[in-house]
Amino acid sequence: MNTALHYAVLGAGIAGLSCARALADAGVRVTVLDKSRGPGGRMSTRRGDGWACDHGAQYFTARDPLFQAELARWQAAGVAVRWQPRLAVFDAAGRRTGGGDELRHVGTPRMTAPARLLADGLDLRLQTTVSALQRYDHGWELATAERGLLPEAFDGVLLAVPAPQALPLLQPVSAALAAVAAAARMQACWALMLRFVAPVAVDFDAAFVNHGPLRWIARDTSKPGRGGPETWTLHASAEWSEAHLEESTEQVAVALMAAFCELGGAVPLAWSAHRWRYAITDAAVAGGCAWDAAHGVGLCGDWLHGGRVEGAWLSGHALAQRALAKVGDELRAGLVQA
Ligand code: FAD
């Protein structure tokens, strides 16, 4: 199938790229727009002078056969690999218990690697923040913060951005989809990246923490393919992050490092903090995406499919199938050429 249709995908996280890839593979012209400097969204890695640290998604699981097949493709391409950390769990009383036996995977050599594979060959425009959508008879026009109005009109717009960022874009153009976005709840996460001169002397590489400000700690350099000095990622709980959202990075770092030291950690040589304002969600809708066929506008993202990397990929894939059904309808109506 080779159509004259041209879709815009907003967001080059794993959902947007999954959607764009499926459309492009089916012969649809796609342009992906993202406000960041690189693809991957929350599946991301902070890089500094000689160090790197995954500060968003830490690992991913693959339970759905469709995503398992995609993971096999990533593994064959060398961008994903199994991670087997020595895992600990600290319970609500701070006592250490055993870890789980789930199969965990990471992007390699960095968490962004699968996104880069998906983006390969796509028309991806970075540092392009979409600020408004307008629908005319000839298609959708997109206003951007950095480049003003884009020169082309699009036949469809597929939003793959967190719900709070989708909402203001949708409100003027689709009350139905705006209501979907308004119903989602996303919570913040403070992340702290620590650099050490010597390995931290604890006998675990990662831990779920069920008391105090922390929820997760991981020796990032225990992941396959990482090099350089030892780095750790600390994630605060959603409750703690929401309650301390506006605190300075110094205040946050002091609190999280103190909690890390209580678990056996050490004071780092250096640290960096990152505040994820829209980090995690547990919402899901039937079908895993939302699609307004009449106007050619749709929504995908982790927040529509269970809130994880796997859900984000499945959501993007599901939206592409819905949008392709529209292409099929138009083919049958003779509007586009097979
Ligand atoms: P995103 O990755 O958020 O992508 C959205 C993209 O849209 C971004 O690149 C953004 O720049 C762009 N964007 C937003 N607004 C605009 C705009 N107006 N114009 C243009 N571009 C825009 N998942 C797991 O499976 N395992 C984990 O261990 C795990 N841990 C996590 C820890 C943290 C701290 C965080 C933050 C997330 C974690 N997750 C984890 C969740 C996982 O990262 C997400 O589910 C997944 O990456 C979401 O992908 P997405 O494509 O839906 O959204």
Short mmCIF file of C-alpha atoms and ligand atoms in Angstrom, two decimals:
data_model
loop_
_atom_site.label_atom_id
_atom_site.label_comp_id
_atom_site.label_asym_id
_atom_site.label_seq_id
_atom_site.Cartn_x
_atom_site.Cartn_y
_atom_site.Cartn_z
CA MET A 1 0.00 0.00 0.00
CA ASN A 2 1.34 3.42 -0.86
CA THR A 3 -0.90 6.27 0.15
CA ALA A 4 -0.67 9.99 -0.32
CA LEU A 5 -1.74 10.41 3.30
CA HIS A 6 0.62 12.22 5.63
CA TYR A 7 0.25 11.79 9.37
CA ALA A 8 1.92 13.78 12.15
CA VAL A 9 2.92 11.91 15.30
CA LEU A 10 3.49 14.14 18.33
CA GLY A 11 6.07 12.64 20.69
CA ALA A 12 9.10 10.44 19.96
CA GLY A 13 8.78 8.34 23.10
CA ILE A 14 8.30 4.61 22.71
CA ALA A 15 4.54 4.99 22.02
CA GLY A 16 4.94 7.60 19.29
CA LEU A 17 7.78 5.71 17.65
CA SER A 18 5.91 2.40 17.78
CA CYS A 19 2.94 4.12 16.12
CA ALA A 20 5.06 5.91 13.52
CA ARG A 21 7.05 2.76 12.71
CA ALA A 22 3.90 0.69 12.10
CA LEU A 23 2.44 3.42 9.87
CA ALA A 24 5.66 3.90 7.93
CA ASP A 25 6.09 0.14 7.49
CA ALA A 26 2.57 0.07 6.02
CA GLY A 27 3.52 2.73 3.47
CA VAL A 28 2.00 5.79 5.14
CA ARG A 29 4.03 9.00 5.16
CA VAL A 30 4.76 10.03 8.76
CA THR A 31 6.45 13.01 10.41
CA VAL A 32 7.38 12.67 14.09
CA LEU A 33 7.76 15.83 16.14
CA ASP A 34 9.36 15.99 19.59
CA LYS A 35 10.31 18.86 21.82
CA SER A 36 13.43 17.10 23.17
CA ARG A 37 16.93 16.85 21.74
CA GLY A 38 16.72 13.09 21.14
CA PRO A 39 14.14 10.30 20.83
CA GLY A 40 13.11 8.04 23.73
CA GLY A 41 11.01 10.25 26.00
CA ARG A 42 10.95 8.75 29.50
CA MET A 43 13.00 5.78 28.32
CA SER A 44 16.06 7.93 28.69
CA THR A 45 19.67 8.25 29.75
CA ARG A 46 21.47 11.28 31.20
CA ARG A 47 25.03 11.57 29.92
CA GLY A 48 27.79 13.65 31.47
CA ASP A 49 31.53 13.97 31.26
CA GLY A 50 32.56 10.29 31.10
CA TRP A 51 29.44 8.95 32.83
CA ALA A 52 25.91 7.90 31.93
CA CYS A 53 22.86 6.89 33.94
CA ASP A 54 19.33 5.76 33.02
CA HIS A 55 17.18 8.20 34.96
CA GLY A 56 13.72 7.33 33.58
CA ALA A 57 12.54 3.79 32.88
CA GLN A 58 14.90 1.36 34.61
CA TYR A 59 14.07 -1.85 32.80
CA PHE A 60 11.13 -3.33 31.00
CA THR A 61 9.22 -6.57 30.93
CA ALA A 62 7.52 -8.26 27.97
CA ARG A 63 4.32 -10.19 28.68
CA ASP A 64 2.21 -9.64 25.55
CA PRO A 65 3.16 -11.84 22.53
CA LEU A 66 3.16 -8.80 20.23
CA PHE A 67 5.67 -6.98 22.41
CA GLN A 68 7.67 -10.18 22.94
CA ALA A 69 8.09 -10.35 19.15
CA GLU A 70 9.20 -6.70 19.11
CA LEU A 71 11.66 -7.39 21.93
CA ALA A 72 13.09 -10.29 19.90
CA ARG A 73 13.65 -7.81 17.04
CA TRP A 74 15.38 -5.38 19.42
CA GLN A 75 17.55 -8.19 20.78
CA ALA A 76 18.49 -9.33 17.28
CA ALA A 77 19.49 -5.74 16.47
CA GLY A 78 21.60 -5.60 19.64
CA VAL A 79 19.68 -2.73 21.27
CA ALA A 80 18.08 -4.69 24.15
CA VAL A 81 19.38 -7.35 26.47
CA ARG A 82 18.37 -9.18 29.64
CA TRP A 83 19.48 -7.59 32.92
CA GLN A 84 19.89 -9.87 35.92
CA PRO A 85 20.56 -7.62 38.91
CA ARG A 86 21.09 -8.98 42.40
CA LEU A 87 17.75 -7.72 43.63
CA ALA A 88 16.70 -6.81 47.15
CA VAL A 89 13.39 -5.66 48.59
CA PHE A 90 13.13 -3.48 51.70
CA ASP A 91 9.72 -3.84 53.33
CA ALA A 92 7.64 -1.19 55.07
CA ALA A 93 9.60 -1.71 58.29
CA GLY A 94 12.93 -1.34 56.46
CA ARG A 95 13.72 -5.07 56.74
CA ARG A 96 15.37 -6.73 53.79
CA THR A 97 13.53 -9.56 52.07
CA GLY A 98 14.18 -11.54 48.85
CA GLY A 99 13.84 -10.22 45.30
CA GLY A 100 11.46 -11.38 42.54
CA ASP A 101 12.32 -13.59 39.60
CA GLU A 102 10.83 -11.54 36.76
CA LEU A 103 12.61 -11.39 33.37
CA ARG A 104 13.95 -7.85 33.07
CA HIS A 105 15.36 -6.21 29.95
CA VAL A 106 17.23 -2.96 29.31
CA GLY A 107 18.22 -0.97 26.28
CA THR A 108 21.89 -1.37 25.44
CA PRO A 109 24.32 0.33 25.52
CA ARG A 110 21.77 2.82 26.89
CA MET A 111 18.06 2.89 27.58
CA THR A 112 17.50 5.09 24.53
CA ALA A 113 18.82 2.46 22.10
CA PRO A 114 15.45 0.83 21.19
CA ALA A 115 13.98 4.27 20.46
CA ARG A 116 16.87 5.06 18.16
CA LEU A 117 16.28 1.79 16.30
CA LEU A 118 12.58 2.58 15.88
CA ALA A 119 13.35 6.12 14.72
CA ASP A 120 15.84 4.97 12.10
CA GLY A 121 14.72 6.22 8.67
CA LEU A 122 11.72 8.17 9.98
CA ASP A 123 11.20 11.88 9.33
CA LEU A 124 11.93 12.89 12.95
CA ARG A 125 12.02 16.58 13.81
CA LEU A 126 13.53 17.22 17.22
CA GLN A 127 13.38 20.38 19.33
CA THR A 128 9.94 20.99 17.88
CA THR A 129 7.30 21.64 20.53
CA VAL A 130 3.78 21.51 19.12
CA SER A 131 1.84 24.34 20.73
CA ALA A 132 -1.50 24.24 18.87
CA LEU A 133 -3.51 22.12 16.44
CA GLN A 134 -5.99 23.51 13.93
CA ARG A 135 -8.20 21.54 11.61
CA TYR A 136 -9.19 22.95 8.21
CA ASP A 137 -10.88 21.36 5.18
CA HIS A 138 -7.48 20.71 3.64
CA GLY A 139 -6.14 18.99 6.79
CA TRP A 140 -4.45 19.69 10.11
CA GLU A 141 -2.08 22.59 10.62
CA LEU A 142 0.42 22.51 13.50
CA ALA A 143 1.89 25.51 15.29
CA THR A 144 5.23 24.96 17.01
CA ALA A 145 7.12 26.98 19.59
CA GLU A 146 10.46 26.86 17.76
CA ARG A 147 9.47 26.92 14.04
CA GLY A 148 6.09 28.68 13.98
CA LEU A 149 3.45 27.15 11.73
CA LEU A 150 4.68 24.00 9.94
CA PRO A 151 4.48 24.41 6.15
CA GLU A 152 2.59 21.17 5.46
CA ALA A 153 -1.01 20.18 6.24
CA PHE A 154 -1.46 16.71 7.75
CA ASP A 155 -4.27 14.23 7.11
CA GLY A 156 -4.18 13.01 10.69
CA VAL A 157 -2.60 13.91 14.02
CA LEU A 158 -1.60 11.21 16.49
CA LEU A 159 -0.71 12.46 19.95
CA ALA A 160 1.79 10.30 21.88
CA VAL A 161 2.49 12.70 24.75
CA PRO A 162 1.61 12.48 28.47
CA ALA A 163 -2.07 13.22 29.18
CA PRO A 164 -1.51 16.63 30.86
CA GLN A 165 0.47 17.75 27.78
CA ALA A 166 -2.15 16.38 25.37
CA LEU A 167 -5.05 18.08 27.13
CA PRO A 168 -4.45 21.74 26.12
CA LEU A 169 -3.78 20.67 22.53
CA LEU A 170 -7.01 18.65 22.36
CA GLN A 171 -9.41 21.00 24.13
CA PRO A 172 -9.97 23.28 21.12
CA VAL A 173 -10.25 20.43 18.60
CA SER A 174 -11.80 17.30 20.14
CA ALA A 175 -13.99 17.41 23.23
CA ALA A 176 -14.19 13.60 23.27
CA LEU A 177 -10.44 13.04 23.29
CA ALA A 178 -9.87 15.95 25.67
CA ALA A 179 -12.19 14.18 28.13
CA VAL A 180 -10.06 11.02 27.85
CA ALA A 181 -6.90 13.01 28.62
CA ALA A 182 -8.56 14.91 31.46
CA ALA A 183 -9.50 11.65 33.19
CA ALA A 184 -5.90 10.40 33.39
CA ARG A 185 -3.79 10.95 36.48
CA MET A 186 -0.03 11.11 36.20
CA GLN A 187 2.29 11.48 39.16
CA ALA A 188 5.75 12.96 39.54
CA CYS A 189 9.05 11.25 40.32
CA TRP A 190 12.25 12.82 41.58
CA ALA A 191 15.30 11.01 40.21
CA LEU A 192 18.81 11.35 41.59
CA MET A 193 21.87 10.15 39.70
CA LEU A 194 24.97 9.45 41.80
CA ARG A 195 28.58 9.06 40.63
CA PHE A 196 31.20 7.17 42.69
CA VAL A 197 34.95 6.73 42.50
CA ALA A 198 34.73 3.17 43.85
CA PRO A 199 31.94 0.54 43.84
CA VAL A 200 29.35 0.99 46.59
CA ALA A 201 29.86 -1.84 49.07
CA VAL A 202 26.41 -3.41 49.13
CA ASP A 203 25.64 -6.96 48.01
CA PHE A 204 22.76 -5.99 45.73
CA ASP A 205 22.52 -4.12 42.41
CA ALA A 206 18.95 -2.92 42.70
CA ALA A 207 16.27 -2.71 45.34
CA PHE A 208 12.59 -1.97 45.66
CA VAL A 209 12.18 0.19 48.74
CA ASN A 210 8.83 0.23 50.50
CA HIS A 211 9.51 2.77 53.25
CA GLY A 212 10.77 6.33 53.46
CA PRO A 213 11.17 8.65 50.46
CA LEU A 214 12.73 6.10 48.09
CA ARG A 215 10.95 3.48 45.96
CA TRP A 216 13.77 2.18 43.78
CA ILE A 217 17.57 2.23 43.76
CA ALA A 218 19.84 0.69 41.12
CA ARG A 219 23.50 0.37 40.34
CA ASP A 220 23.20 1.60 36.78
CA THR A 221 26.61 0.26 35.84
CA SER A 222 25.42 -3.28 36.66
CA LYS A 223 23.36 -3.15 33.46
CA PRO A 224 24.96 -4.87 30.46
CA GLY A 225 26.99 -2.71 28.09
CA ARG A 226 27.58 0.16 30.52
CA GLY A 227 31.08 1.44 31.16
CA GLY A 228 32.73 4.27 33.05
CA PRO A 229 32.66 5.04 36.76
CA GLU A 230 29.99 3.47 38.97
CA THR A 231 26.65 5.27 38.86
CA TRP A 232 23.44 4.70 40.81
CA THR A 233 19.91 5.92 40.13
CA LEU A 234 17.59 6.68 43.04
CA HIS A 235 13.85 7.18 42.46
CA ALA A 236 11.64 8.76 45.07
CA SER A 237 8.11 7.47 45.61
CA ALA A 238 5.25 9.19 43.81
CA GLU A 239 3.80 10.37 47.14
CA TRP A 240 7.10 11.85 48.29
CA SER A 241 7.82 13.39 44.87
CA GLU A 242 4.38 15.04 44.72
CA ALA A 243 4.80 16.39 48.25
CA HIS A 244 8.30 17.79 47.46
CA LEU A 245 7.68 18.82 43.85
CA GLU A 246 8.77 22.43 44.25
CA GLU A 247 11.74 21.85 46.52
CA SER A 248 15.24 22.71 45.34
CA THR A 249 17.38 19.96 43.85
CA GLU A 250 19.76 20.38 46.83
CA GLN A 251 16.98 19.71 49.36
CA VAL A 252 15.80 16.70 47.39
CA ALA A 253 19.35 15.35 46.99
CA VAL A 254 20.07 15.62 50.72
CA ALA A 255 16.88 13.72 51.64
CA LEU A 256 17.33 10.96 49.06
CA MET A 257 21.04 10.47 49.75
CA ALA A 258 20.33 10.15 53.48
CA ALA A 259 17.76 7.44 52.74
CA PHE A 260 20.25 5.71 50.40
CA CYS A 261 22.93 5.71 53.12
CA GLU A 262 20.45 4.13 55.56
CA LEU A 263 20.15 1.22 53.12
CA GLY A 264 23.92 0.75 53.10
CA GLY A 265 24.74 3.21 50.31
CA ALA A 266 27.53 5.77 50.37
CA VAL A 267 28.03 9.49 49.84
CA PRO A 268 28.80 10.06 46.12
CA LEU A 269 31.54 12.06 44.47
CA ALA A 270 28.91 13.99 42.53
CA TRP A 271 25.18 13.95 41.85
CA SER A 272 22.56 15.26 39.41
CA ALA A 273 18.81 15.49 39.95
CA HIS A 274 15.93 15.34 37.54
CA ARG A 275 12.28 16.02 38.25
CA TRP A 276 9.85 13.99 36.14
CA ARG A 277 6.64 15.95 36.43
CA TYR A 278 4.55 13.35 34.57
CA ALA A 279 6.32 10.12 35.39
CA ILE A 280 3.97 7.31 36.21
CA THR A 281 0.38 6.32 35.78
CA ASP A 282 -1.67 3.19 36.20
CA ALA A 283 -4.57 4.19 33.98
CA ALA A 284 -5.73 2.10 31.03
CA VAL A 285 -8.61 2.39 28.58
CA ALA A 286 -10.27 -0.32 26.55
CA GLY A 287 -8.26 -0.95 23.41
CA GLY A 288 -5.20 0.85 24.76
CA CYS A 289 -5.61 3.96 22.62
CA ALA A 290 -8.25 6.49 21.55
CA TRP A 291 -9.14 7.39 17.97
CA ASP A 292 -11.53 9.95 16.53
CA ALA A 293 -11.95 8.57 13.00
CA ALA A 294 -14.18 11.41 11.84
CA HIS A 295 -11.47 14.00 12.42
CA GLY A 296 -8.37 11.84 12.03
CA VAL A 297 -6.99 12.53 15.50
CA GLY A 298 -5.84 9.93 17.99
CA LEU A 299 -4.14 9.35 21.31
CA CYS A 300 -1.63 6.80 22.47
CA GLY A 301 0.85 6.50 25.31
CA ASP A 302 1.63 4.50 28.41
CA TRP A 303 -1.16 6.26 30.29
CA LEU A 304 -3.70 4.55 28.00
CA HIS A 305 -2.19 1.11 28.42
CA GLY A 306 -1.04 0.39 31.94
CA GLY A 307 1.82 2.84 32.36
CA ARG A 308 4.99 1.03 31.37
CA VAL A 309 7.35 0.68 28.39
CA GLU A 310 5.50 -2.38 27.15
CA GLY A 311 2.13 -0.61 27.46
CA ALA A 312 3.47 2.45 25.63
CA TRP A 313 4.69 0.33 22.70
CA LEU A 314 1.41 -1.63 22.56
CA SER A 315 -0.62 1.57 22.72
CA GLY A 316 1.28 3.12 19.80
CA HIS A 317 0.92 -0.07 17.82
CA ALA A 318 -2.84 -0.21 18.52
CA LEU A 319 -3.33 3.40 17.41
CA ALA A 320 -1.47 2.74 14.17
CA GLN A 321 -3.86 -0.16 13.42
CA ARG A 322 -6.84 2.14 14.00
CA ALA A 323 -5.36 4.82 11.75
CA LEU A 324 -4.51 2.23 9.09
CA ALA A 325 -8.13 1.07 9.10
CA LYS A 326 -9.00 4.63 8.02
CA VAL A 327 -6.45 4.36 5.22
CA GLY A 328 -8.10 1.08 4.19
CA ASP A 329 -11.53 2.74 4.14
CA GLU A 330 -10.22 5.53 1.95
CA LEU A 331 -8.55 3.03 -0.36
CA ARG A 332 -11.86 1.26 -0.79
CA ALA A 333 -13.52 4.62 -1.47
CA GLY A 334 -10.89 5.34 -4.13
CA LEU A 335 -9.48 8.34 -2.31
CA VAL A 336 -5.93 6.99 -2.22
CA GLN A 337 -4.01 4.65 -4.51
CA ALA A 338 -3.04 1.07 -3.68
P1 FAD B 1 7.03 9.51 26.78
O1 FAD B 1 8.22 8.64 26.86
O2 FAD B 1 6.79 10.49 27.87
O3 FAD B 1 7.11 10.28 25.38
C1 FAD B 1 6.39 11.46 25.13
C2 FAD B 1 7.23 12.36 24.25
O4 FAD B 1 6.44 13.47 23.88
C3 FAD B 1 8.46 12.90 24.94
O5 FAD B 1 9.62 12.58 24.19
C4 FAD B 1 8.22 14.42 24.98
O6 FAD B 1 9.40 15.17 24.78
C5 FAD B 1 7.25 14.61 23.84
N1 FAD B 1 6.36 15.77 23.96
C6 FAD B 1 5.55 16.11 24.99
N2 FAD B 1 4.84 17.22 24.70
C7 FAD B 1 5.18 17.56 23.42
C8 FAD B 1 4.78 18.60 22.54
N3 FAD B 1 3.86 19.52 22.89
N4 FAD B 1 5.35 18.67 21.30
C9 FAD B 1 6.29 17.76 20.91
N5 FAD B 1 6.70 16.74 21.73
C10 FAD B 1 6.15 16.64 22.95
N6 FAD B 1 8.47 1.70 32.68
C11 FAD B 1 8.85 0.41 32.74
O7 FAD B 1 8.39 -0.40 31.95
N7 FAD B 1 9.76 0.01 33.69
C12 FAD B 1 10.33 0.87 34.57
O8 FAD B 1 11.20 0.48 35.35
C13 FAD B 1 9.93 2.23 34.53
N8 FAD B 1 10.44 3.12 35.41
C14 FAD B 1 10.16 4.45 35.25
C15 FAD B 1 10.78 5.39 36.08
C16 FAD B 1 10.57 6.74 35.87
C17 FAD B 1 11.26 7.74 36.76
C18 FAD B 1 9.76 7.18 34.82
C19 FAD B 1 9.60 8.64 34.55
C20 FAD B 1 9.09 6.25 34.02
C21 FAD B 1 9.29 4.88 34.24
N9 FAD B 1 8.65 3.94 33.47
C22 FAD B 1 9.00 2.62 33.53
C23 FAD B 1 7.59 4.31 32.53
C24 FAD B 1 8.09 4.37 31.09
O9 FAD B 1 9.23 5.21 31.01
C25 FAD B 1 6.95 4.92 30.27
O10 FAD B 1 5.83 4.10 30.43
C26 FAD B 1 7.23 5.02 28.77
O11 FAD B 1 8.58 5.37 28.51
C27 FAD B 1 6.27 6.08 28.22
O12 FAD B 1 6.43 6.20 26.83
P2 FAD B 1 5.47 7.20 26.04
O13 FAD B 1 5.94 7.17 24.63
O14 FAD B 1 4.06 6.87 26.32
O15 FAD B 1 5.71 8.64 26.67
#
